[in-house]
Amino acid sequence: MFRLRLRLWLQPGTQACAVSRQGAHRLSSLQQATKLPQKKVQSLLYPFNELEGYLDSSVDRTPFQLFHPSMEDMVKAEKLFCSSHSHKIDYYTSAERMDHVPALQQPEVCFIGRSNVGKSSLIKALFSLTPEVEVRVSKTPGHTKKMNFFRVGKAFTVVDMPGYGHRAPKDFVAMVEPYLYTRKNLVRTFLLVDGSVGLQKADWIALEMCEEFRRPYVDVVKTQTTSCFPQPFLVSSIQFLGIHLLRCFICHVTGSIRLTNTSQS
């Protein structure tokens, strides 16, 4: 039933993107996802479902399902991540200081995290339906030295921030803090944490910074934060787990789509 409903939303005329683009991840579109067994489709779109069985019965599941969009919503979000003549997705510019930051009006989201945690790889996965968008990825920690801005048509902007910790830019604090504090159109900050090692000392410092500036952000900490969205987003740019859900959340918080339902019925 799940796959049938998803395919109905992807009938000709409603399909979000062509899926044969060279360089695109094989699971980058919802149309490709429907080719998987139903259980794998569920795990791809809602990664927490697969982990739920490993949690102790005393663990509250509610925070993991606060944002649970419908398939219709995911299709609408996918369309916004597809470039066209009237909706161009592209790398716009880079900035080392706030006086170099572009004066864009559309809502903005940014991604921060430790060096080599996978920020650029995640953004590349988000834009995988438009593989011509150049998102530079490196295995070398600290590769991203500037704030890189990517425009998603007139809808919103995605910003890839320099990593903190090992080989971080010397002026990281002077670059990032003013942006988080003064950027008026910044609607959400995504703090990436390596799930295999958990929160490290540098991550806690980043959490404190987000809390100090009172800017809405997304992570996994509930009891020690006040501005953090309580639902963690489990993602993998390699397996493509959670990418469709994250696309939908970004479109939601930037006001780019109106959701039919945000929680599990």
Short mmCIF file of C-alpha atoms in Angstrom, two decimals:
data_model
loop_
_atom_site.label_atom_id
_atom_site.label_comp_id
_atom_site.label_asym_id
_atom_site.label_seq_id
_atom_site.Cartn_x
_atom_site.Cartn_y
_atom_site.Cartn_z
CA MET A 1 0.00 0.00 0.00
CA PHE A 2 2.84 2.38 0.88
CA ARG A 3 4.56 1.89 -2.48
CA LEU A 4 1.26 2.18 -4.36
CA ARG A 5 0.49 5.56 -2.81
CA LEU A 6 4.00 6.79 -3.57
CA ARG A 7 3.73 5.72 -7.20
CA LEU A 8 0.38 7.47 -7.54
CA TRP A 9 2.07 10.71 -6.55
CA LEU A 10 4.76 10.06 -9.15
CA GLN A 11 2.47 9.44 -12.12
CA PRO A 12 3.30 11.30 -15.35
CA GLY A 13 2.55 14.96 -14.90
CA THR A 14 3.44 14.95 -11.21
CA GLN A 15 6.92 13.46 -11.41
CA ALA A 16 9.39 15.80 -9.78
CA CYS A 17 12.55 15.20 -11.79
CA ALA A 18 14.04 13.25 -14.62
CA VAL A 19 15.98 10.41 -13.00
CA SER A 20 18.45 9.54 -15.74
CA ARG A 21 20.76 12.49 -15.19
CA GLN A 22 24.40 11.54 -15.42
CA GLY A 23 26.15 11.61 -12.06
CA ALA A 24 22.97 11.42 -9.96
CA HIS A 25 22.84 8.97 -7.05
CA ARG A 26 20.81 5.89 -7.93
CA LEU A 27 18.39 6.66 -5.07
CA SER A 28 18.29 10.43 -5.55
CA SER A 29 14.65 10.53 -6.68
CA LEU A 30 11.48 9.15 -5.15
CA GLN A 31 10.70 7.44 -8.43
CA GLN A 32 13.86 5.37 -8.07
CA ALA A 33 13.09 4.67 -4.43
CA THR A 34 9.84 2.91 -5.38
CA LYS A 35 11.87 0.20 -7.10
CA LEU A 36 13.18 -1.01 -3.74
CA PRO A 37 11.34 -3.51 -1.51
CA GLN A 38 8.74 -1.78 0.64
CA LYS A 39 10.70 -2.20 3.88
CA LYS A 40 13.79 -0.62 2.34
CA VAL A 41 11.73 2.26 0.98
CA GLN A 42 10.44 2.95 4.49
CA SER A 43 13.99 2.86 5.89
CA LEU A 44 15.22 5.18 3.15
CA LEU A 45 12.52 7.79 3.69
CA TYR A 46 12.08 7.42 7.46
CA PRO A 47 15.38 6.04 8.84
CA PHE A 48 14.22 6.06 12.45
CA ASN A 49 11.67 3.33 11.70
CA GLU A 50 14.46 0.79 11.26
CA LEU A 51 16.20 1.77 14.51
CA GLU A 52 13.06 1.90 16.62
CA GLY A 53 13.14 -1.82 17.31
CA TYR A 54 16.54 -1.51 19.00
CA LEU A 55 15.39 1.09 21.53
CA ASP A 56 14.43 0.17 25.06
CA SER A 57 10.70 0.29 25.76
CA SER A 58 11.26 3.15 28.21
CA VAL A 59 12.57 5.48 25.45
CA ASP A 60 10.06 8.11 24.33
CA ARG A 61 9.59 7.76 20.56
CA THR A 62 7.66 11.01 20.13
CA PRO A 63 10.64 13.33 19.46
CA PHE A 64 11.74 11.09 16.59
CA GLN A 65 8.44 11.54 14.76
CA LEU A 66 7.61 15.21 15.22
CA PHE A 67 8.32 15.82 11.55
CA HIS A 68 6.80 12.97 9.56
CA PRO A 69 5.63 14.44 6.23
CA SER A 70 3.39 12.70 3.76
CA MET A 71 4.61 11.31 0.47
CA GLU A 72 2.82 14.16 -1.28
CA ASP A 73 4.93 16.62 0.70
CA MET A 74 8.15 14.81 -0.20
CA VAL A 75 7.25 14.98 -3.88
CA LYS A 76 6.63 18.73 -3.61
CA ALA A 77 9.99 19.17 -1.88
CA GLU A 78 11.80 17.08 -4.49
CA LYS A 79 10.57 19.38 -7.24
CA LEU A 80 12.31 22.31 -5.56
CA PHE A 81 15.62 20.44 -5.64
CA CYS A 82 15.39 20.06 -9.42
CA SER A 83 16.89 22.80 -11.55
CA SER A 84 15.04 24.22 -14.55
CA HIS A 85 15.05 27.34 -16.72
CA SER A 86 12.60 29.03 -14.36
CA HIS A 87 14.06 27.57 -11.16
CA LYS A 88 17.84 27.58 -11.36
CA ILE A 89 19.94 25.86 -8.71
CA ASP A 90 23.57 26.91 -8.66
CA TYR A 91 26.66 27.74 -6.67
CA TYR A 92 26.44 31.49 -6.12
CA THR A 93 29.51 32.73 -4.26
CA SER A 94 31.91 32.21 -1.34
CA ALA A 95 32.75 34.55 1.51
CA GLU A 96 35.50 34.72 4.12
CA ARG A 97 34.04 37.61 6.11
CA MET A 98 30.62 39.09 6.75
CA ASP A 99 31.37 42.06 4.53
CA HIS A 100 31.79 39.56 1.67
CA VAL A 101 28.49 37.76 2.36
CA PRO A 102 25.92 38.30 -0.41
CA ALA A 103 22.87 40.41 0.41
CA LEU A 104 20.28 37.75 -0.40
CA GLN A 105 16.66 38.13 0.71
CA GLN A 106 15.34 34.57 0.47
CA PRO A 107 15.34 32.32 3.56
CA GLU A 108 18.65 30.64 4.33
CA VAL A 109 19.78 27.43 6.03
CA CYS A 110 23.36 26.58 6.91
CA PHE A 111 25.29 23.44 7.80
CA ILE A 112 28.05 23.40 10.40
CA GLY A 113 30.04 20.60 12.02
CA ARG A 114 33.50 19.25 12.73
CA SER A 115 36.03 19.12 9.92
CA ASN A 116 35.47 16.05 7.75
CA VAL A 117 32.10 15.20 9.33
CA GLY A 118 30.54 15.21 5.86
CA LYS A 119 28.86 18.61 5.45
CA SER A 120 29.83 19.03 1.81
CA SER A 121 28.96 15.40 1.03
CA LEU A 122 25.51 15.89 2.56
CA ILE A 123 24.88 19.06 0.56
CA LYS A 124 26.04 17.25 -2.57
CA ALA A 125 23.47 14.52 -1.80
CA LEU A 126 20.73 17.12 -1.34
CA PHE A 127 21.56 18.52 -4.79
CA SER A 128 22.05 15.10 -6.40
CA LEU A 129 19.11 15.65 -8.77
CA THR A 130 21.09 18.57 -10.17
CA PRO A 131 24.58 17.01 -10.34
CA GLU A 132 25.90 19.88 -12.44
CA VAL A 133 25.89 22.00 -9.27
CA GLU A 134 29.50 22.01 -8.12
CA VAL A 135 29.83 21.04 -4.46
CA ARG A 136 33.47 20.38 -3.71
CA VAL A 137 34.04 17.33 -1.52
CA SER A 138 37.38 16.21 -0.09
CA LYS A 139 38.61 13.46 2.23
CA THR A 140 41.06 15.95 3.70
CA PRO A 141 39.80 17.54 6.95
CA GLY A 142 39.36 21.30 6.76
CA HIS A 143 38.90 21.42 2.98
CA THR A 144 36.10 24.01 3.23
CA LYS A 145 37.75 27.32 4.15
CA LYS A 146 34.96 29.73 3.23
CA MET A 147 31.20 30.08 3.54
CA ASN A 148 29.83 28.68 0.28
CA PHE A 149 26.39 29.85 -0.87
CA PHE A 150 24.09 27.80 -3.11
CA ARG A 151 20.88 29.32 -4.45
CA VAL A 152 17.81 27.16 -4.90
CA GLY A 153 15.94 29.33 -7.37
CA LYS A 154 14.15 32.15 -5.58
CA ALA A 155 13.02 29.78 -2.84
CA PHE A 156 15.98 29.61 -0.43
CA THR A 157 19.76 29.45 -0.04
CA VAL A 158 21.91 26.64 1.38
CA VAL A 159 25.22 27.58 3.01
CA ASP A 160 28.12 25.19 3.51
CA MET A 161 30.12 26.51 6.47
CA PRO A 162 33.81 25.79 7.24
CA GLY A 163 34.38 22.93 9.65
CA TYR A 164 35.59 23.45 13.20
CA GLY A 165 38.22 21.43 15.03
CA HIS A 166 41.14 19.83 13.17
CA ARG A 167 42.57 22.06 10.43
CA ALA A 168 39.77 24.59 10.81
CA PRO A 169 40.40 28.05 9.36
CA LYS A 170 42.30 30.24 11.81
CA ASP A 171 39.59 32.86 11.58
CA PHE A 172 36.74 30.34 11.99
CA VAL A 173 35.19 32.09 15.00
CA ALA A 174 35.51 35.54 13.44
CA MET A 175 33.87 34.19 10.29
CA VAL A 176 31.04 32.04 11.68
CA GLU A 177 29.90 33.83 14.84
CA PRO A 178 28.96 37.12 13.14
CA TYR A 179 27.08 35.18 10.47
CA LEU A 180 25.03 33.19 12.99
CA TYR A 181 24.40 36.26 15.10
CA THR A 182 23.52 38.84 12.45
CA ARG A 183 22.15 36.95 9.43
CA LYS A 184 18.50 37.99 9.57
CA ASN A 185 17.26 35.60 6.88
CA LEU A 186 18.89 32.55 8.51
CA VAL A 187 15.94 30.34 9.48
CA ARG A 188 17.74 27.14 10.54
CA THR A 189 21.23 25.91 11.37
CA PHE A 190 21.96 22.22 10.92
CA LEU A 191 24.66 20.92 13.26
CA LEU A 192 26.14 17.69 11.93
CA VAL A 193 27.44 15.09 14.37
CA ASP A 194 29.24 11.86 13.45
CA GLY A 195 26.89 9.13 14.68
CA SER A 196 29.76 6.65 15.07
CA VAL A 197 31.52 8.73 17.73
CA GLY A 198 28.76 10.95 19.11
CA LEU A 199 29.15 14.47 20.45
CA GLN A 200 32.77 15.51 20.87
CA LYS A 201 34.15 18.45 22.86
CA ALA A 202 34.16 20.70 19.80
CA ASP A 203 30.52 19.79 19.12
CA TRP A 204 29.51 20.87 22.62
CA ILE A 205 31.20 24.21 22.02
CA ALA A 206 29.23 24.59 18.79
CA LEU A 207 26.03 23.75 20.67
CA GLU A 208 26.79 26.42 23.23
CA MET A 209 27.38 28.90 20.44
CA CYS A 210 24.00 28.16 18.85
CA GLU A 211 22.31 28.40 22.24
CA GLU A 212 24.00 31.72 22.99
CA PHE A 213 22.73 33.25 19.75
CA ARG A 214 19.25 31.74 20.18
CA ARG A 215 19.12 30.74 16.52
CA PRO A 216 16.91 27.72 15.74
CA TYR A 217 19.04 24.70 14.91
CA VAL A 218 18.73 20.96 14.47
CA ASP A 219 20.70 18.33 16.40
CA VAL A 220 20.07 15.56 18.92
CA VAL A 221 20.23 17.23 22.34
CA LYS A 222 17.01 17.82 24.24
CA THR A 223 17.64 18.21 27.96
CA GLN A 224 20.46 20.75 27.77
CA THR A 225 19.20 23.05 25.03
CA THR A 226 16.37 25.50 24.47
CA SER A 227 16.67 26.46 20.79
CA CYS A 228 17.30 22.99 19.37
CA PHE A 229 14.60 21.18 17.38
CA PRO A 230 14.10 17.99 19.45
CA GLN A 231 14.01 15.56 16.51
CA PRO A 232 17.35 14.27 15.21
CA PHE A 233 17.64 13.71 11.48
CA LEU A 234 19.48 10.48 10.72
CA VAL A 235 21.24 10.87 7.37
CA SER A 236 23.79 9.09 5.23
CA SER A 237 25.00 10.65 1.99
CA ILE A 238 26.43 7.28 0.94
CA GLN A 239 23.34 5.14 1.50
CA PHE A 240 21.04 8.13 0.88
CA LEU A 241 19.15 7.44 4.11
CA GLY A 242 17.09 10.40 5.30
CA ILE A 243 17.99 12.69 2.40
CA HIS A 244 14.42 12.90 1.08
CA LEU A 245 13.15 13.68 4.59
CA LEU A 246 15.79 16.37 5.09
CA ARG A 247 14.94 17.98 1.75
CA CYS A 248 11.32 18.17 2.85
CA PHE A 249 12.23 19.68 6.23
CA ILE A 250 14.37 22.36 4.58
CA CYS A 251 11.53 23.26 2.22
CA HIS A 252 9.18 23.38 5.21
CA VAL A 253 11.28 25.64 7.48
CA THR A 254 12.03 28.03 4.60
CA GLY A 255 8.31 28.34 3.86
CA SER A 256 8.79 26.96 0.35
CA ILE A 257 6.04 24.35 0.60
CA ARG A 258 2.84 23.99 2.60
CA LEU A 259 2.65 20.60 4.25
CA THR A 260 -0.44 18.44 4.27
CA ASN A 261 0.66 16.71 7.48
CA THR A 262 3.83 16.92 9.58
CA SER A 263 3.26 14.10 12.03
CA GLN A 264 2.57 10.42 11.79
CA SER A 265 -1.14 9.64 11.67
#
